[in-house]
PDB file of C-alpha atoms in Angstrom:
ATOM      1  CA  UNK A   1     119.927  89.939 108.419  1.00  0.00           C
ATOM      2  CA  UNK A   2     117.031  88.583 106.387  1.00  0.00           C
ATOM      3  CA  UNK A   3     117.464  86.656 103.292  1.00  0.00           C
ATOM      4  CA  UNK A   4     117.201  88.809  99.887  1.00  0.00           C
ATOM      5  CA  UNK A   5     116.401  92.026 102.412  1.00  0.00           C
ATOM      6  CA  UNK A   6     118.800  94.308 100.349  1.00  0.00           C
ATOM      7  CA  UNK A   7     117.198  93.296  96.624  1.00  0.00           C
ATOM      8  CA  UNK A   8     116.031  95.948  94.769  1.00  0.00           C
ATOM      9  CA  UNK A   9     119.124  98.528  95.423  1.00  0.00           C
ATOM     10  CA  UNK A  10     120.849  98.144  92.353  1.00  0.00           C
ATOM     11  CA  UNK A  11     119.749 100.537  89.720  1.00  0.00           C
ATOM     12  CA  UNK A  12     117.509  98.443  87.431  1.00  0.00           C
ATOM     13  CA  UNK A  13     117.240  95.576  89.282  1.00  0.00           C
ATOM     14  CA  UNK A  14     113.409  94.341  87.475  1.00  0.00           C
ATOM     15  CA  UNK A  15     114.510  95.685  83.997  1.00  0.00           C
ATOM     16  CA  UNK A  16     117.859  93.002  84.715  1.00  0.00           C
ATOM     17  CA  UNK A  17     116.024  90.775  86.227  1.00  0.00           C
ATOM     18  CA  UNK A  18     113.418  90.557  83.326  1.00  0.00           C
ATOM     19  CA  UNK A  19     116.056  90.888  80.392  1.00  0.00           C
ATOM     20  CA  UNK A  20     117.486  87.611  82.605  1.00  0.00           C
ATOM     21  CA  UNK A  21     114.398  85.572  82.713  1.00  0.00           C
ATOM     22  CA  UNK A  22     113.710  86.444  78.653  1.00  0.00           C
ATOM     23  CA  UNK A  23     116.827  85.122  77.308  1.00  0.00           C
ATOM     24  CA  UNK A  24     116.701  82.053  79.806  1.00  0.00           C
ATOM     25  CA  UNK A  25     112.933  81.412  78.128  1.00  0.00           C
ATOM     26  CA  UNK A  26     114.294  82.117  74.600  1.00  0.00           C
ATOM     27  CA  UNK A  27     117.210  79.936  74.978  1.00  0.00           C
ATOM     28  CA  UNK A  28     115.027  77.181  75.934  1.00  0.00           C
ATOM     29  CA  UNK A  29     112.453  78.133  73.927  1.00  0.00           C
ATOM     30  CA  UNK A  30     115.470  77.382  71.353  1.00  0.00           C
ATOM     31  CA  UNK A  31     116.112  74.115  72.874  1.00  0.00           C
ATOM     32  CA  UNK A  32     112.911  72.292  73.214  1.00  0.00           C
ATOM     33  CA  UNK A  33     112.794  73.022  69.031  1.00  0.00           C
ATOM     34  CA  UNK A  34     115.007  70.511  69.078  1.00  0.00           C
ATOM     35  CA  UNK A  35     112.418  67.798  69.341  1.00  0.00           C
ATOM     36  CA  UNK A  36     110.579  68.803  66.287  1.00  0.00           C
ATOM     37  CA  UNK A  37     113.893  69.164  64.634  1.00  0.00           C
ATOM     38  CA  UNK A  38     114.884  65.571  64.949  1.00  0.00           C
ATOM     39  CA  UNK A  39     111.167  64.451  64.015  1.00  0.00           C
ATOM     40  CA  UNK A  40     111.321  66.147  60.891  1.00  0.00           C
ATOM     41  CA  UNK A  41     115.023  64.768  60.389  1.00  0.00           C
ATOM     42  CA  UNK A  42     113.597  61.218  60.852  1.00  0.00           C
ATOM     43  CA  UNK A  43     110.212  60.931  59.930  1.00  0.00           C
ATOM     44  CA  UNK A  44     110.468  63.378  57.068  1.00  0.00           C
ATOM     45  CA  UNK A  45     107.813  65.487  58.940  1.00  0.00           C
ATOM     46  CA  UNK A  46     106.074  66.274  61.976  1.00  0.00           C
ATOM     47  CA  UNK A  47     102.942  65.204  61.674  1.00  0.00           C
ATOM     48  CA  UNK A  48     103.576  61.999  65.140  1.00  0.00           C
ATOM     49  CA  UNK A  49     104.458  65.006  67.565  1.00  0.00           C
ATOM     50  CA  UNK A  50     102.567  64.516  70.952  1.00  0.00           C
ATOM     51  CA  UNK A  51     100.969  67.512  72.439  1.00  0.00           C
ATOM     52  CA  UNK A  52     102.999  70.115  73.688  1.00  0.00           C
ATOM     53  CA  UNK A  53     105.000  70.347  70.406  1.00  0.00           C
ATOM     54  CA  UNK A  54     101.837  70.095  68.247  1.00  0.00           C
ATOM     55  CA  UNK A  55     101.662  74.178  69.404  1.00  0.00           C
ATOM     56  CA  UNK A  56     104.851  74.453  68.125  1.00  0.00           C
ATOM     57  CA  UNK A  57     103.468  72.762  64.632  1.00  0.00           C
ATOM     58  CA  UNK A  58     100.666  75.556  64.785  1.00  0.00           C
ATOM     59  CA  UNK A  59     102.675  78.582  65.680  1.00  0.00           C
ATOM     60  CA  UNK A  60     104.395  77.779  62.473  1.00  0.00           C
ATOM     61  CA  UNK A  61     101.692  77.597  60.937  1.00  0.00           C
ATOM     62  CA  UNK A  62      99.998  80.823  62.223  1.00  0.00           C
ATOM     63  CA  UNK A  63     103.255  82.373  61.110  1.00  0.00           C
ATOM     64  CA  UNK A  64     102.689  80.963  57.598  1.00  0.00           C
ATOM     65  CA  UNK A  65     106.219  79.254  58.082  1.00  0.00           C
ATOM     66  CA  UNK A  66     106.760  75.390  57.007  1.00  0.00           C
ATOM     67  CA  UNK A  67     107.647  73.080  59.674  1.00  0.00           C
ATOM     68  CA  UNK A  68     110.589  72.123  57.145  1.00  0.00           C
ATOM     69  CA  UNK A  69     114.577  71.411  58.624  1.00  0.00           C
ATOM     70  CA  UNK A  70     115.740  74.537  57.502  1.00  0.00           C
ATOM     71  CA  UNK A  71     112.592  76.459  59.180  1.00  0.00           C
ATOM     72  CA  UNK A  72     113.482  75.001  61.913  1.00  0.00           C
ATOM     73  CA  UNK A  73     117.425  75.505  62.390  1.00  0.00           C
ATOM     74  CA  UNK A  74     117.087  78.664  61.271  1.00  0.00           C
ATOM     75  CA  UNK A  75     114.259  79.328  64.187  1.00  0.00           C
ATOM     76  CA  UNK A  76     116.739  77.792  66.578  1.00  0.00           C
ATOM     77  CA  UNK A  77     119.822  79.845  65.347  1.00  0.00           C
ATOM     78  CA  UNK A  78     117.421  83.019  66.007  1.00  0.00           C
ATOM     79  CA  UNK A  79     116.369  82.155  69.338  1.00  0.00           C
ATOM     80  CA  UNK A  80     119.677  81.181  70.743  1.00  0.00           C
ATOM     81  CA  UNK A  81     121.026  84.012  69.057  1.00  0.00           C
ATOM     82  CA  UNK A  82     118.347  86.126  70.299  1.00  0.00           C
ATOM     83  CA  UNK A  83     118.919  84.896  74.231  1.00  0.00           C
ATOM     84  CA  UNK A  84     122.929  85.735  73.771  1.00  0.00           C
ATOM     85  CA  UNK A  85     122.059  88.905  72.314  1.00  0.00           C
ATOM     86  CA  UNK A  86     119.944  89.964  75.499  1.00  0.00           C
ATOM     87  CA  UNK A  87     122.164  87.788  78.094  1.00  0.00           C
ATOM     88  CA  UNK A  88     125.332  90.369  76.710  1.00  0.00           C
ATOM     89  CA  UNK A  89     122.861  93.568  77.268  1.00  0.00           C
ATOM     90  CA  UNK A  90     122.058  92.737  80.501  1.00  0.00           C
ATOM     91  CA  UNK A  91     125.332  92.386  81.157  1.00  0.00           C
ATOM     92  CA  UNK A  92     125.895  95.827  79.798  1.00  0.00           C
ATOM     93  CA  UNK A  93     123.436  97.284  82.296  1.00  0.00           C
ATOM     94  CA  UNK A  94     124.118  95.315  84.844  1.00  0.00           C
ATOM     95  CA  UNK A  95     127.965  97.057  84.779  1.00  0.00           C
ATOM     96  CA  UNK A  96     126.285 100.597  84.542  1.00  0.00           C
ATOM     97  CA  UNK A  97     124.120  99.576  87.493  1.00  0.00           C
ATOM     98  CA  UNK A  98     127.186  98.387  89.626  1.00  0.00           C
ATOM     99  CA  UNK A  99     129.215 101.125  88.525  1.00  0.00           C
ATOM    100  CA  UNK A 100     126.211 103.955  89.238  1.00  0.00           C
ATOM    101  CA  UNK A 101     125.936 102.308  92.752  1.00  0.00           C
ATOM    102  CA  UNK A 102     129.165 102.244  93.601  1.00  0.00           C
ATOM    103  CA  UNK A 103     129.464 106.275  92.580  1.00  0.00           C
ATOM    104  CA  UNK A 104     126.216 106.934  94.665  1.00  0.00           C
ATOM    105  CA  UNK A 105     127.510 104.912  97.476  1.00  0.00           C
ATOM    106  CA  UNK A 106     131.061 106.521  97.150  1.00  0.00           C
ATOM    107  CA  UNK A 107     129.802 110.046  97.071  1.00  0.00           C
ATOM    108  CA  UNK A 108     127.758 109.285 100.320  1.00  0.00           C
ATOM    109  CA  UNK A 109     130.733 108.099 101.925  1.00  0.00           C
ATOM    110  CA  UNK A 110     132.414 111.497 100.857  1.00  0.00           C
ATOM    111  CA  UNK A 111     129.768 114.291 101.813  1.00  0.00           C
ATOM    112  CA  UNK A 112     129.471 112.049 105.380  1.00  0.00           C
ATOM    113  CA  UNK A 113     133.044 112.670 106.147  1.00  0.00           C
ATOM    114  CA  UNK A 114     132.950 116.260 105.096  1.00  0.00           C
ATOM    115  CA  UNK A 115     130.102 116.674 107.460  1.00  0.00           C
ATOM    116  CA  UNK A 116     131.472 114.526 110.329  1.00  0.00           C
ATOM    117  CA  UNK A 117     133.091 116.756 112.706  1.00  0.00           C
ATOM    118  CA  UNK A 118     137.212 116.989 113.681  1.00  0.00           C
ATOM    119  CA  UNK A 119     137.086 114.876 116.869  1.00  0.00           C
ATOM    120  CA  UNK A 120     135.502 111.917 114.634  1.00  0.00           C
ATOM    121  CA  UNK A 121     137.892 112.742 111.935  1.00  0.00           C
ATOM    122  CA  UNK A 122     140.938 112.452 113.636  1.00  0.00           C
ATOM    123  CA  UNK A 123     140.746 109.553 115.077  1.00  0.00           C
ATOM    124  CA  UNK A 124     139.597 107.335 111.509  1.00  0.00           C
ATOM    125  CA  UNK A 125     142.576 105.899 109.925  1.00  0.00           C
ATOM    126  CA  UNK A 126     143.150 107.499 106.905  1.00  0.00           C
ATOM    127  CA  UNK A 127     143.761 103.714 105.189  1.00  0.00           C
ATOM    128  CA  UNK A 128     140.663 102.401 106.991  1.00  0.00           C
ATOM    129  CA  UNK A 129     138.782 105.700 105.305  1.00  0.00           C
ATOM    130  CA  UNK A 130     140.392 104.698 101.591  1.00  0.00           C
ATOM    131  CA  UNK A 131     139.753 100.595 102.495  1.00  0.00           C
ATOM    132  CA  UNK A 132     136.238 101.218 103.011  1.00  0.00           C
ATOM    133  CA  UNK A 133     135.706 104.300  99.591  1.00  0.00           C
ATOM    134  CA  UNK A 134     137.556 101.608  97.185  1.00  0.00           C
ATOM    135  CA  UNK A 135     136.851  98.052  98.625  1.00  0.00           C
ATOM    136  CA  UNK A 136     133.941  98.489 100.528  1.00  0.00           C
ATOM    137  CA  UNK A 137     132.205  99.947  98.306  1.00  0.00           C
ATOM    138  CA  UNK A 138     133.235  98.176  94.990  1.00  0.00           C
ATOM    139  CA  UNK A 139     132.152  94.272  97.219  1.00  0.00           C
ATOM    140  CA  UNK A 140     128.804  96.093  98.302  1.00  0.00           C
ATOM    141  CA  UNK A 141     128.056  96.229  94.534  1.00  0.00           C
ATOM    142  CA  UNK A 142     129.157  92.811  93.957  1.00  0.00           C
ATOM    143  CA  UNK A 143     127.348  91.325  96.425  1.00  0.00           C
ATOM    144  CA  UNK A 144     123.712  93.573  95.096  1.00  0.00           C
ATOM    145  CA  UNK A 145     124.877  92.021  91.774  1.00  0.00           C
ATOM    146  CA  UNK A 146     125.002  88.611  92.935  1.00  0.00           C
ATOM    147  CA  UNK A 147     121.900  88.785  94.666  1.00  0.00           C
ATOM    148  CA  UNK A 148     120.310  89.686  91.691  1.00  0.00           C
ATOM    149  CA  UNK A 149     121.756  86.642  89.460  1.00  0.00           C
ATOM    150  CA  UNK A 150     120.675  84.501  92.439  1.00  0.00           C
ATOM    151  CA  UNK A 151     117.290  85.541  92.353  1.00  0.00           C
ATOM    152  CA  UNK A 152     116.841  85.418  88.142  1.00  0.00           C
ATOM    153  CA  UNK A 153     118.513  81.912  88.648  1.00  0.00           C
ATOM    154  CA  UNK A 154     115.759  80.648  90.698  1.00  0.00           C
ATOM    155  CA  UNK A 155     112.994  82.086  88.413  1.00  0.00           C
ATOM    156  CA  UNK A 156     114.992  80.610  85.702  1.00  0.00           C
ATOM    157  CA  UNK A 157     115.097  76.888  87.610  1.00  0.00           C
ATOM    158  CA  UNK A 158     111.408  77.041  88.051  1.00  0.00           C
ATOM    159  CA  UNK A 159     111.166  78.405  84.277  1.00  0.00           C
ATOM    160  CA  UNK A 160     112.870  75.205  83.218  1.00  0.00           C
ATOM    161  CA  UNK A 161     111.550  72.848  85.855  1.00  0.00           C
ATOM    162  CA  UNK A 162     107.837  74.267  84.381  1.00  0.00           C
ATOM    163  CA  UNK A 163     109.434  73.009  80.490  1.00  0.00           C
ATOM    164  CA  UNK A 164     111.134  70.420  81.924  1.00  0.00           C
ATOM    165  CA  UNK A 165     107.459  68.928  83.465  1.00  0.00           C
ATOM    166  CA  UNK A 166     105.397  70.048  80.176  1.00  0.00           C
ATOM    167  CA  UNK A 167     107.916  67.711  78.074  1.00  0.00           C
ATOM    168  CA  UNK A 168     107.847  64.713  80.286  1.00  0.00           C
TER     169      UNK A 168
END
């Protein structure tokens, strides 16, 4: 079986996987203020930042915000609060997704049976029928939904790697 070959099954799978990758960029969005932060709180302002926070310094300013300590903790109170506040509603649809595939994948399993004809019915267990509508079906969900976090995990590695190389 190939690698990733069942991604995309989940109901919502990009709208997830984008809602994943947003809060992941404005929670570290929310960290790299941090460097600013402390500038200000030594320096008194921010006027020795190197490059890549000098855009920071002028998206303040093309927000007509001061680059001030409380500007600045309050910006990374929203942001962080801002990445919880979308990592909890992609968990919300990430349950509805789960629990919408398991119903479609359940109600397959049903109108298969009722189709299936007496000489293939008689001989199924009736537990191995019930193992494979409530187990089966509930880890085939799981395992859509994990493959889904792995994939927004990478992205979300090479998100912060990209940061990670633009600071250093």
């Amino acid at each position: 079986m190939r690698l990733f070959s069942t991604f995309g099954q989940l109901p919502g799978t990009w709208i997830n996987l984008a809602i994943i990758v947003l809060s992941g960029m404005a929670e570290g969005a929310g960290l790299i203020l941090f460097v600013p932060l402390l500038e200000v709180m030594t320096s008194g302002n921010a006027e020795n930042l190197q490059w890549p926070f000098t855009l920071i310094v002028w998206a303040f300013q093309a927000l007509g915000l001061p680059l001030t300590l409380l500007s600045l903790l309050a910006s990374i109170t929203v942001l962080i609060i801002g990445s919880l506040g979308l990592a909890y509603c992609q968990r919300h649809m990430i349950i509805r997704a789960k629990n919408a595939y398991t119903l479609n994948v359940r109600d397959a399993l049903i109108r298969r049976l009722f189709r299936a004809t007496w000489n293939h019915i008689s001989r199924q267990s009736h537990g191995e029928f019930f193992n494979k509508l409530v187990t089966e079906t509930q880890r085939a969900s799981n395992a859509l939904q994990y493959e889904l976090l792995a994939i927004a995990t990478m992205v979300q590695i090479f998100v912060f790697i990209s940061f990670s190389s633009l600071l250093s």
